[in-house]
């Protein structure tokens, strides 16, 4: 089989590929911070150069925000076409003091590379590049037509790629979209993901007096925004973790028996959860297992709270303002816009008198569900099995990849979520990491996928 040569090439160039990945990881492409705008461009240029080096035709596409990279191989009508999506931007690094070594100085230790973006998503995207490179360098003909669209705004809720996909659906037409921006089931078991959560990201702003007031002079005379916000937050969920926004659960698609059985068979336990997270106990909605809550139940969580004085010692004030950031992770078939509107109405209904309360909907993402049984899913399974040397299982993810819903709607092609990360990779957190074994096996998987997809 052609892929033997390709896989041998990948195995022979492991160290070189790690060194190149580290170069990519050195670029601090934090898309949400204006200070890093030039760094984001450098990461974009790095991706474009990589793809050009594979002999692809490459375009850098300007948007309102950060640019997109599009690339394609020769498009032969007698071959299937795969569209690879990924992102070259990364999350902010704070709190910086919790990193063992600086986030943009990649450190390799015991077969693991530590750096911001290592797993989410530079390392996973880079595995795709190296797989294609192995075909090119060994002179092995590509079994499929390739297209790549790599964006720089995934982590900041940018809209460039949505518009581009809608306007250029013909150009992006494909037989399957392939995305590696998720996880394996665990260290020893690869997984094929068939559902992502959606998202409605909200901010609650509470305004009281024009300035902080002396809490002795004015205490008891005006509503305190921090107390008011605490009351609103308390009204978002009941004591068992069920969201109190009216209509929140109306459209939730319940798990099928086969799915529940499949989850149960994976043997995930609360002890594993405690070990992975360091949380003292598992907690959440009654009537669902931990894995069911993690993968298939919608959530409503405070992501950040700010008000008043949090510094050393005491300061006696009634704060002028209070703010909460709240994410609602949604499941099929919840509609983010509808949920965001219901949230705003609920907050308005429970807000106390004496403060001004504003609710802002930052960004949304549609939940995703893909059919578990299709020729392309089988191709993905076969590729994972060969790439990782173990049988893959079906998984879902609690995270979101906002563009996927748009791809489904406009490209009408199956979406393959082949994750090469681990849920313990500390993505969005200090000391993000990527296991080199997963990087190498991921590249092998992509290489095999090209052949599997060709005959799917
Ligand atoms: N790679 C993640 C998505 C993900 C997270 C998959 C966890 C599997 C497990 C992606 O880069 C991401 O972080 N997405 C954001 C989207 C948001 C900023 C709109 C997310 O889920 O928070
Ligand atoms: Zn991310």
CSV table of C-alpha atoms and ligand atoms in Angstrom, one decimal:
chain,number,residue,atom,x,y,z
A,1,UNK,CA,0.0,0.0,0.0
A,2,UNK,CA,1.2,3.5,-0.8
A,3,UNK,CA,0.8,4.6,2.7
A,4,UNK,CA,3.6,2.3,4.0
A,5,UNK,CA,6.2,4.6,2.4
A,6,UNK,CA,4.3,7.7,3.7
A,7,UNK,CA,4.1,6.3,7.2
A,8,UNK,CA,7.8,5.3,7.2
A,9,UNK,CA,8.7,8.9,6.2
A,10,UNK,CA,6.7,10.3,9.1
A,11,UNK,CA,8.3,7.9,11.5
A,12,UNK,CA,11.8,8.8,10.2
A,13,UNK,CA,11.3,12.5,10.6
A,14,UNK,CA,9.7,12.7,14.0
A,15,UNK,CA,12.3,14.9,15.6
A,16,UNK,CA,12.4,17.3,12.7
A,17,UNK,CA,8.6,17.7,12.9
A,18,UNK,CA,8.8,18.5,16.6
A,19,UNK,CA,11.4,21.2,15.9
A,20,UNK,CA,9.2,22.7,13.2
A,21,UNK,CA,6.2,22.6,15.4
A,22,UNK,CA,8.1,24.4,18.2
A,23,UNK,CA,8.8,27.2,15.7
A,24,UNK,CA,5.1,27.6,15.1
A,25,UNK,CA,4.5,27.5,18.8
A,26,UNK,CA,7.0,30.3,19.4
A,27,UNK,CA,4.6,32.8,17.7
A,28,UNK,CA,2.3,34.4,20.3
A,29,UNK,CA,-0.8,34.5,18.0
A,30,UNK,CA,-3.3,35.6,20.7
A,31,UNK,CA,-6.2,36.7,18.6
A,32,UNK,CA,-8.3,38.4,21.2
A,33,UNK,CA,-5.5,40.9,22.2
A,34,UNK,CA,-4.8,43.9,20.0
A,35,UNK,CA,-1.1,43.9,21.1
A,36,UNK,CA,-0.7,40.6,19.3
A,37,UNK,CA,-2.1,41.7,16.0
A,38,UNK,CA,1.3,41.5,14.2
A,39,UNK,CA,2.0,38.1,15.9
A,40,UNK,CA,-1.2,36.8,14.6
A,41,UNK,CA,-0.1,37.9,11.1
A,42,UNK,CA,3.2,36.1,11.6
A,43,UNK,CA,1.4,32.9,12.5
A,44,UNK,CA,-0.7,33.3,9.4
A,45,UNK,CA,2.4,33.8,7.2
A,46,UNK,CA,3.9,30.7,8.8
A,47,UNK,CA,0.9,28.6,7.9
A,48,UNK,CA,0.9,30.0,4.3
A,49,UNK,CA,4.6,29.2,3.9
A,50,UNK,CA,4.1,25.7,5.2
A,51,UNK,CA,1.3,25.1,2.7
A,52,UNK,CA,3.2,26.6,-0.1
A,53,UNK,CA,6.1,24.3,0.8
A,54,UNK,CA,3.7,21.4,0.1
A,55,UNK,CA,3.3,22.6,-3.5
A,56,UNK,CA,-0.2,23.9,-2.8
A,57,UNK,CA,-1.7,27.0,-4.3
A,58,UNK,CA,-2.1,29.4,-1.4
A,59,UNK,CA,-4.1,32.5,-0.8
A,60,UNK,CA,-4.1,34.8,2.2
A,61,UNK,CA,-7.6,36.2,2.6
A,62,UNK,CA,-8.1,39.5,4.4
A,63,UNK,CA,-11.2,39.8,6.6
A,64,UNK,CA,-12.5,42.5,9.0
A,65,UNK,CA,-10.4,40.7,11.7
A,66,UNK,CA,-7.5,38.3,11.3
A,67,UNK,CA,-6.7,36.8,7.9
A,68,UNK,CA,-7.7,33.3,6.6
A,69,UNK,CA,-5.3,31.0,4.8
A,70,UNK,CA,-6.8,29.0,1.9
A,71,UNK,CA,-4.8,26.4,0.0
A,72,UNK,CA,-5.6,23.7,-2.5
A,73,UNK,CA,-3.8,21.0,-4.4
A,74,UNK,CA,-4.5,20.3,-8.0
A,75,UNK,CA,-8.3,19.5,-8.2
A,76,UNK,CA,-8.8,16.4,-10.3
A,77,UNK,CA,-12.4,15.6,-11.1
A,78,UNK,CA,-11.8,11.8,-10.7
A,79,UNK,CA,-10.7,12.2,-7.0
A,80,UNK,CA,-12.7,12.8,-3.8
A,81,UNK,CA,-12.0,16.1,-2.1
A,82,UNK,CA,-11.2,16.7,1.6
A,83,UNK,CA,-11.4,20.2,3.2
A,84,UNK,CA,-9.2,20.5,6.2
A,85,UNK,CA,-10.1,23.2,8.8
A,86,UNK,CA,-8.1,24.4,11.7
A,87,UNK,CA,-7.0,27.6,13.5
A,88,UNK,CA,-3.6,29.2,14.0
A,89,UNK,CA,-4.7,31.6,16.8
A,90,UNK,CA,-4.5,30.8,20.5
A,91,UNK,CA,-6.0,31.8,23.8
A,92,UNK,CA,-4.5,34.4,26.1
A,93,UNK,CA,-1.9,33.1,28.5
A,94,UNK,CA,-3.0,34.6,31.8
A,95,UNK,CA,-2.4,33.9,34.6
A,96,UNK,CA,1.2,33.9,33.5
A,97,UNK,CA,2.6,33.2,36.9
A,98,UNK,CA,1.2,29.7,36.9
A,99,UNK,CA,3.2,28.6,33.9
A,100,UNK,CA,6.2,26.5,34.8
A,101,UNK,CA,8.0,27.8,31.7
A,102,UNK,CA,7.0,30.7,29.4
A,103,UNK,CA,4.0,29.9,27.2
A,104,UNK,CA,5.8,30.9,24.0
A,105,UNK,CA,9.1,29.2,24.7
A,106,UNK,CA,8.1,25.6,23.9
A,107,UNK,CA,9.6,23.1,26.3
A,108,UNK,CA,9.8,19.4,25.5
A,109,UNK,CA,10.0,17.1,28.5
A,110,UNK,CA,9.3,13.4,28.8
A,111,UNK,CA,7.7,13.2,25.3
A,112,UNK,CA,5.4,16.2,25.9
A,113,UNK,CA,5.6,19.7,24.4
A,114,UNK,CA,4.4,22.5,26.7
A,115,UNK,CA,3.3,25.8,25.1
A,116,UNK,CA,0.2,27.8,24.5
A,117,UNK,CA,-1.5,26.4,21.4
A,118,UNK,CA,0.4,23.1,21.5
A,119,UNK,CA,-2.9,21.1,21.5
A,120,UNK,CA,-5.4,23.9,20.7
A,121,UNK,CA,-4.8,23.9,17.8
A,122,UNK,CA,-1.4,24.4,16.3
A,123,UNK,CA,-0.1,20.9,17.1
A,124,UNK,CA,-3.2,19.2,15.6
A,125,UNK,CA,-3.2,21.4,12.5
A,126,UNK,CA,0.5,20.8,12.1
A,127,UNK,CA,-0.1,17.0,12.1
A,128,UNK,CA,-2.2,17.5,9.0
A,129,UNK,CA,0.5,19.5,7.3
A,130,UNK,CA,3.2,16.8,8.0
A,131,UNK,CA,0.9,14.0,6.7
A,132,UNK,CA,0.6,15.8,3.4
A,133,UNK,CA,4.3,16.6,3.4
A,134,UNK,CA,5.0,12.9,3.7
A,135,UNK,CA,3.1,12.2,0.5
A,136,UNK,CA,4.9,15.0,-1.3
A,137,UNK,CA,8.4,14.1,-0.1
A,138,UNK,CA,8.1,10.5,-0.9
A,139,UNK,CA,6.7,11.2,-4.4
A,140,UNK,CA,3.5,9.4,-3.5
A,141,UNK,CA,0.5,10.6,-5.5
A,142,UNK,CA,-2.2,12.2,-3.4
A,143,UNK,CA,-5.3,9.9,-3.2
A,144,UNK,CA,-7.7,12.8,-2.8
A,145,UNK,CA,-7.9,16.5,-3.8
A,146,UNK,CA,-7.0,18.7,-0.8
A,147,UNK,CA,-8.3,22.0,0.4
A,148,UNK,CA,-7.3,23.8,3.5
A,149,UNK,CA,-8.9,26.7,5.3
A,150,UNK,CA,-7.1,27.8,8.4
A,151,UNK,CA,-8.4,30.7,10.4
A,152,UNK,CA,-7.0,33.1,13.0
A,153,UNK,CA,-10.2,34.1,14.9
A,154,UNK,CA,-11.5,30.8,16.3
A,155,UNK,CA,-10.6,31.8,19.9
A,156,UNK,CA,-12.0,35.3,19.8
A,157,UNK,CA,-15.4,34.8,18.2
A,158,UNK,CA,-14.4,36.5,14.9
A,159,UNK,CA,-16.7,36.4,11.9
A,160,UNK,CA,-14.4,36.4,8.9
A,161,UNK,CA,-14.7,32.8,8.1
A,162,UNK,CA,-18.5,32.7,8.4
A,163,UNK,CA,-18.9,35.3,5.7
A,164,UNK,CA,-16.2,33.7,3.6
A,165,UNK,CA,-17.8,30.2,3.8
A,166,UNK,CA,-21.3,31.6,2.8
A,167,UNK,CA,-19.9,33.6,-0.1
A,168,UNK,CA,-17.5,30.9,-1.4
A,169,UNK,CA,-19.4,27.7,-0.7
A,170,UNK,CA,-18.6,26.6,-4.2
A,171,UNK,CA,-14.9,27.0,-3.7
A,172,UNK,CA,-14.9,25.1,-0.5
A,173,UNK,CA,-17.1,22.3,-1.9
A,174,UNK,CA,-15.8,18.9,-0.7
A,175,UNK,CA,-16.8,15.3,0.1
A,176,UNK,CA,-15.9,15.8,3.7
A,177,UNK,CA,-14.6,18.4,6.1
A,178,UNK,CA,-11.8,17.1,8.4
A,179,UNK,CA,-11.1,18.9,11.7
A,180,UNK,CA,-8.6,18.0,14.3
A,181,UNK,CA,-9.4,20.4,17.2
A,182,UNK,CA,-10.9,18.0,19.7
A,183,UNK,CA,-9.6,15.1,21.8
A,184,UNK,CA,-8.9,11.4,21.9
A,185,UNK,CA,-11.1,9.5,24.4
A,186,UNK,CA,-8.0,9.0,26.6
A,187,UNK,CA,-4.3,8.2,26.4
A,188,UNK,CA,-4.9,4.7,25.1
A,189,UNK,CA,-8.1,5.0,23.2
A,190,UNK,CA,-8.7,7.2,20.2
A,191,UNK,CA,-12.2,8.6,19.7
A,192,UNK,CA,-14.3,9.8,16.9
A,193,UNK,CA,-16.4,12.8,18.0
A,194,UNK,CA,-20.0,13.0,16.7
A,195,UNK,CA,-21.3,16.0,18.7
A,196,UNK,CA,-20.0,19.4,19.8
A,197,UNK,CA,-21.8,21.7,22.2
A,198,UNK,CA,-23.0,25.1,21.0
A,199,UNK,CA,-22.5,28.3,23.0
A,200,UNK,CA,-24.3,31.4,24.0
A,201,UNK,CA,-21.8,33.7,25.7
A,202,UNK,CA,-23.4,36.5,27.8
A,203,UNK,CA,-22.2,39.3,30.0
A,204,UNK,CA,-24.3,40.9,32.8
A,205,UNK,CA,-23.4,44.5,33.6
A,206,UNK,CA,-24.9,46.0,36.8
A,207,UNK,CA,-24.6,49.7,37.5
A,208,UNK,CA,-25.4,51.4,40.7
A,209,UNK,CA,-24.0,54.8,41.9
A,210,UNK,CA,-21.7,56.8,39.6
A,211,UNK,CA,-18.7,56.1,41.7
A,212,UNK,CA,-17.6,53.8,44.5
A,213,UNK,CA,-19.2,55.1,47.7
A,214,UNK,CA,-18.0,55.0,51.3
A,215,UNK,CA,-19.8,51.9,52.7
A,216,UNK,CA,-20.4,53.7,56.0
A,217,UNK,CA,-21.6,57.0,54.7
A,218,UNK,CA,-24.0,55.5,52.1
A,219,UNK,CA,-24.4,51.9,53.1
A,220,UNK,CA,-28.1,51.0,53.4
A,221,UNK,CA,-29.2,53.9,51.3
A,222,UNK,CA,-28.7,52.5,47.8
A,223,UNK,CA,-28.7,49.1,46.1
A,224,UNK,CA,-25.3,47.5,46.1
A,225,UNK,CA,-24.4,46.3,42.5
A,226,UNK,CA,-22.3,43.4,43.8
A,227,UNK,CA,-25.1,42.1,46.1
A,228,UNK,CA,-27.6,42.7,43.2
A,229,UNK,CA,-25.4,40.7,40.8
A,230,UNK,CA,-24.9,37.9,43.4
A,231,UNK,CA,-28.7,37.6,43.6
A,232,UNK,CA,-29.0,37.5,39.8
A,233,UNK,CA,-26.3,34.8,39.5
A,234,UNK,CA,-28.0,32.8,42.3
A,235,UNK,CA,-31.2,32.9,40.2
A,236,UNK,CA,-29.6,31.3,37.1
A,237,UNK,CA,-29.5,27.8,38.5
A,238,UNK,CA,-31.2,25.8,41.2
A,239,UNK,CA,-29.3,23.9,43.9
A,240,UNK,CA,-29.1,20.8,41.8
A,241,UNK,CA,-27.5,22.5,38.9
A,242,UNK,CA,-30.6,22.9,36.6
A,243,UNK,CA,-30.7,26.1,34.7
A,244,UNK,CA,-33.7,28.3,35.7
A,245,UNK,CA,-33.9,30.3,32.4
A,246,UNK,CA,-37.5,29.6,31.3
A,247,UNK,CA,-37.6,27.3,28.2
A,248,UNK,CA,-34.0,26.4,28.5
A,249,UNK,CA,-34.6,22.7,28.2
A,250,UNK,CA,-37.4,22.8,25.7
A,251,UNK,CA,-35.5,21.8,22.6
A,252,UNK,CA,-32.9,19.6,24.2
A,253,UNK,CA,-32.5,16.4,22.3
A,254,UNK,CA,-32.4,13.5,24.8
A,255,UNK,CA,-29.7,10.8,24.4
A,256,UNK,CA,-30.7,7.6,22.6
A,257,UNK,CA,-30.4,4.4,24.6
A,258,UNK,CA,-27.6,3.3,22.3
A,259,UNK,CA,-25.7,6.4,23.2
A,260,UNK,CA,-26.2,6.1,27.0
A,261,UNK,CA,-25.1,2.4,26.8
A,262,UNK,CA,-22.1,3.5,24.7
A,263,UNK,CA,-21.1,6.1,27.3
A,264,UNK,CA,-21.6,3.7,30.2
A,265,UNK,CA,-19.4,1.1,28.4
A,266,UNK,CA,-16.5,3.6,28.4
A,267,UNK,CA,-16.2,3.2,32.1
A,268,UNK,CA,-15.6,6.8,33.0
A,269,UNK,CA,-15.8,7.3,36.7
A,270,UNK,CA,-16.0,10.2,39.1
A,271,UNK,CA,-12.6,9.2,40.5
A,272,UNK,CA,-11.2,9.8,37.0
A,273,UNK,CA,-12.9,13.2,36.9
A,274,UNK,CA,-11.5,14.1,40.3
A,275,UNK,CA,-8.0,13.0,39.3
A,276,UNK,CA,-8.2,15.0,36.0
A,277,UNK,CA,-9.5,18.2,37.5
A,278,UNK,CA,-8.5,18.2,41.2
A,279,UNK,CA,-12.1,19.1,42.1
A,280,UNK,CA,-13.1,17.7,45.5
A,281,UNK,CA,-16.2,16.0,44.0
A,282,UNK,CA,-18.2,15.5,40.9
A,283,UNK,CA,-21.4,17.6,40.9
A,284,UNK,CA,-24.3,18.4,38.6
A,285,UNK,CA,-27.8,17.8,37.4
A,286,UNK,CA,-29.6,14.9,38.9
A,287,UNK,CA,-30.5,11.9,36.7
A,288,UNK,CA,-27.5,11.9,34.4
A,289,UNK,CA,-24.1,10.3,34.7
A,290,UNK,CA,-21.0,12.5,34.8
A,291,UNK,CA,-20.2,11.7,31.1
A,292,UNK,CA,-23.8,12.4,30.1
A,293,UNK,CA,-23.6,15.8,31.7
A,294,UNK,CA,-20.2,16.5,30.3
A,295,UNK,CA,-21.2,15.5,26.7
A,296,UNK,CA,-24.9,15.9,26.3
A,297,UNK,CA,-26.5,18.2,28.8
A,298,UNK,CA,-26.6,22.0,28.5
A,299,UNK,CA,-24.9,24.1,31.1
A,300,UNK,CA,-25.0,27.6,32.5
A,301,UNK,CA,-21.7,28.7,34.1
A,302,UNK,CA,-20.2,31.9,35.4
A,303,UNK,CA,-16.8,32.3,33.7
A,304,UNK,CA,-15.8,35.5,35.5
A,305,UNK,CA,-17.1,37.8,38.2
A,306,UNK,CA,-15.8,41.3,39.0
A,307,UNK,CA,-16.8,44.0,41.4
A,308,UNK,CA,-15.4,46.1,44.2
A,309,UNK,CA,-12.2,45.5,46.0
A,310,UNK,CA,-10.3,42.2,45.8
A,311,UNK,CA,-6.9,43.4,46.9
A,312,UNK,CA,-4.9,43.2,50.1
A,313,UNK,CA,-6.6,44.0,53.4
A,314,UNK,CA,-9.9,45.7,53.6
A,315,UNK,CA,-11.4,48.7,51.7
A,316,UNK,CA,-14.8,49.9,52.7
A,317,UNK,CA,-16.8,50.7,49.7
A,318,UNK,CA,-20.1,50.1,47.9
A,319,UNK,CA,-18.9,49.4,44.4
A,320,UNK,CA,-20.3,51.4,41.5
A,321,UNK,CA,-20.4,48.4,39.2
A,322,UNK,CA,-20.5,44.7,39.0
A,323,UNK,CA,-20.0,42.3,36.0
A,324,UNK,CA,-20.4,38.7,35.3
A,325,UNK,CA,-19.5,36.7,32.2
A,326,UNK,CA,-21.7,33.6,31.7
A,327,UNK,CA,-21.4,30.8,29.2
A,328,UNK,CA,-24.3,28.6,28.3
A,329,UNK,CA,-23.0,25.4,26.5
A,330,UNK,CA,-25.8,24.1,24.4
A,331,UNK,CA,-26.7,20.7,22.9
A,332,UNK,CA,-28.6,19.7,19.8
A,333,UNK,CA,-31.3,21.1,19.1
A,334,UNK,CA,-31.1,24.2,21.2
A,335,UNK,CA,-30.9,27.5,19.3
A,336,UNK,CA,-28.3,29.9,20.6
A,337,UNK,CA,-30.2,33.1,19.6
A,338,UNK,CA,-33.3,31.9,21.3
A,339,UNK,CA,-31.5,30.9,24.4
A,340,UNK,CA,-29.6,34.2,24.6
A,341,UNK,CA,-32.9,36.1,24.3
A,342,UNK,CA,-34.5,33.9,27.0
A,343,UNK,CA,-31.5,34.5,29.3
A,344,UNK,CA,-31.7,38.3,28.9
A,345,UNK,CA,-35.4,38.2,29.7
A,346,UNK,CA,-34.8,36.1,32.7
A,347,UNK,CA,-32.1,38.4,34.1
A,348,UNK,CA,-34.4,41.4,33.6
A,349,UNK,CA,-37.2,39.6,35.4
A,350,UNK,CA,-35.1,38.7,38.5
A,351,UNK,CA,-33.0,41.8,38.7
A,352,UNK,CA,-33.7,43.8,41.9
A,353,UNK,CA,-34.8,47.4,42.0
A,354,UNK,CA,-32.3,50.2,42.4
A,355,UNK,CA,-29.7,49.2,39.8
A,356,UNK,CA,-29.4,49.3,36.0
A,357,UNK,CA,-28.9,45.9,34.5
A,358,UNK,CA,-27.7,45.4,31.0
A,359,UNK,CA,-27.2,42.0,29.3
A,360,UNK,CA,-24.9,41.6,26.3
A,361,UNK,CA,-24.7,38.6,24.0
A,362,UNK,CA,-21.0,38.3,23.0
A,363,UNK,CA,-21.0,35.4,20.6
A,364,UNK,CA,-22.8,32.2,19.8
A,365,UNK,CA,-22.1,28.9,18.3
A,366,UNK,CA,-24.5,26.3,17.1
A,367,UNK,CA,-24.4,22.8,18.6
A,368,UNK,CA,-23.3,20.0,16.2
A,369,UNK,CA,-24.5,16.5,15.7
A,370,UNK,CA,-23.2,14.3,12.9
A,371,UNK,CA,-24.4,10.9,11.9
A,372,UNK,CA,-22.4,8.1,13.5
A,373,UNK,CA,-22.7,5.7,10.7
A,374,UNK,CA,-21.5,6.8,7.3
A,375,UNK,CA,-18.8,5.8,4.9
A,376,UNK,CA,-16.7,8.8,5.8
A,377,UNK,CA,-17.1,8.1,9.6
A,378,UNK,CA,-15.9,4.6,8.8
A,379,UNK,CA,-12.9,6.0,6.9
A,380,UNK,CA,-12.1,8.1,10.0
A,381,UNK,CA,-12.4,5.1,12.3
A,382,UNK,CA,-10.1,3.0,10.1
A,383,UNK,CA,-7.6,5.8,9.9
A,384,UNK,CA,-7.6,6.3,13.7
A,385,UNK,CA,-7.2,2.6,14.2
A,386,UNK,CA,-4.2,2.4,12.0
A,387,UNK,CA,-2.7,5.7,13.1
A,388,UNK,CA,-3.0,5.0,16.9
A,389,UNK,CA,-2.9,1.2,16.8
A,390,UNK,CA,-6.1,0.9,18.9
A,391,UNK,CA,-9.8,0.7,18.2
A,392,UNK,CA,-11.5,4.1,18.4
A,393,UNK,CA,-14.8,4.7,20.3
A,394,UNK,CA,-17.6,7.2,19.7
A,395,UNK,CA,-17.3,10.3,21.9
A,396,UNK,CA,-18.9,13.7,22.2
A,397,UNK,CA,-17.3,16.9,23.3
A,398,UNK,CA,-18.3,19.6,25.7
A,399,UNK,CA,-16.4,22.2,23.7
A,400,UNK,CA,-17.5,24.2,20.7
A,401,UNK,CA,-16.0,24.8,17.2
A,402,UNK,CA,-18.3,27.6,16.0
A,403,UNK,CA,-17.7,27.3,12.2
A,404,UNK,CA,-18.8,23.7,12.1
A,405,UNK,CA,-22.5,24.5,12.0
A,406,UNK,CA,-21.8,26.9,9.1
A,407,UNK,CA,-19.9,24.2,7.2
A,408,UNK,CA,-22.8,21.8,7.7
A,409,UNK,CA,-25.3,24.3,6.5
A,410,UNK,CA,-23.4,25.6,3.5
A,411,UNK,CA,-21.1,22.8,2.3
A,412,UNK,CA,-23.6,20.1,3.0
A,413,UNK,CA,-20.7,17.6,3.5
A,414,UNK,CA,-20.1,15.2,6.3
A,415,UNK,CA,-17.8,16.6,9.1
A,416,UNK,CA,-15.1,14.4,10.5
A,417,UNK,CA,-13.9,15.4,14.0
A,418,UNK,CA,-10.7,13.5,14.4
A,419,UNK,CA,-9.2,14.8,17.7
A,420,UNK,CA,-5.6,14.3,18.5
A,421,UNK,CA,-5.5,16.1,21.8
A,422,UNK,CA,-6.4,15.0,25.4
A,423,UNK,CA,-8.9,16.5,27.7
A,424,UNK,CA,-6.0,16.8,30.2
A,425,UNK,CA,-4.0,19.0,27.8
A,426,UNK,CA,-4.8,22.1,29.8
A,427,UNK,CA,-6.2,24.0,26.8
A,428,UNK,CA,-7.1,27.6,27.6
A,429,UNK,CA,-5.2,27.1,30.9
A,430,UNK,CA,-1.6,27.4,32.1
A,431,UNK,CA,0.9,24.7,31.0
A,432,UNK,CA,-1.0,23.7,27.9
A,433,UNK,CA,0.6,20.6,26.5
A,434,UNK,CA,0.5,18.1,23.6
A,435,UNK,CA,1.9,14.6,23.8
A,436,UNK,CA,4.3,14.0,21.0
A,437,UNK,CA,3.0,10.4,20.6
A,438,UNK,CA,-0.4,12.0,19.8
A,439,UNK,CA,1.2,14.4,17.4
A,440,UNK,CA,3.0,11.6,15.6
A,441,UNK,CA,0.1,9.2,15.6
A,442,UNK,CA,-2.2,12.0,14.5
A,443,UNK,CA,0.0,12.7,11.5
A,444,UNK,CA,-0.1,9.0,10.7
A,445,UNK,CA,-3.9,9.0,11.1
A,446,UNK,CA,-4.3,11.9,8.6
A,447,UNK,CA,-1.9,10.2,6.2
A,448,UNK,CA,-4.0,7.0,6.3
A,449,UNK,CA,-7.3,9.0,6.1
A,450,UNK,CA,-6.4,10.3,2.7
A,451,UNK,CA,-6.4,6.8,1.4
A,452,UNK,CA,-9.4,5.6,3.4
A,453,UNK,CA,-11.4,8.6,2.2
A,454,UNK,CA,-10.5,8.0,-1.4
A,455,UNK,CA,-12.2,4.6,-1.3
A,456,UNK,CA,-15.0,5.4,1.2
B,1,LIG,N1,-10.5,23.2,20.5
B,1,LIG,C1,-11.5,24.0,21.1
B,1,LIG,C2,-12.8,23.2,21.2
B,1,LIG,C3,-12.8,22.1,22.1
B,1,LIG,C4,-12.7,22.3,23.5
B,1,LIG,C5,-12.9,20.8,21.7
B,1,LIG,C6,-12.7,21.3,24.4
B,1,LIG,C7,-12.9,19.7,22.6
B,1,LIG,C8,-12.8,20.0,23.9
B,1,LIG,C9,-11.7,25.3,20.4
B,1,LIG,O1,-10.5,25.9,20.1
B,1,LIG,C10,-12.3,26.2,21.4
B,1,LIG,O2,-11.8,26.5,22.4
B,1,LIG,N2,-13.5,26.7,21.1
B,1,LIG,C11,-14.1,27.7,21.9
B,1,LIG,C12,-15.1,28.4,21.1
B,1,LIG,C13,-15.6,29.8,21.6
B,1,LIG,C14,-14.4,30.7,21.9
B,1,LIG,C15,-16.6,30.4,20.7
B,1,LIG,C16,-14.8,27.1,23.1
B,1,LIG,O3,-15.3,26.0,23.1
B,1,LIG,O4,-14.8,27.7,24.2
B,2,LIG,ZN1,-9.7,26.8,22.1
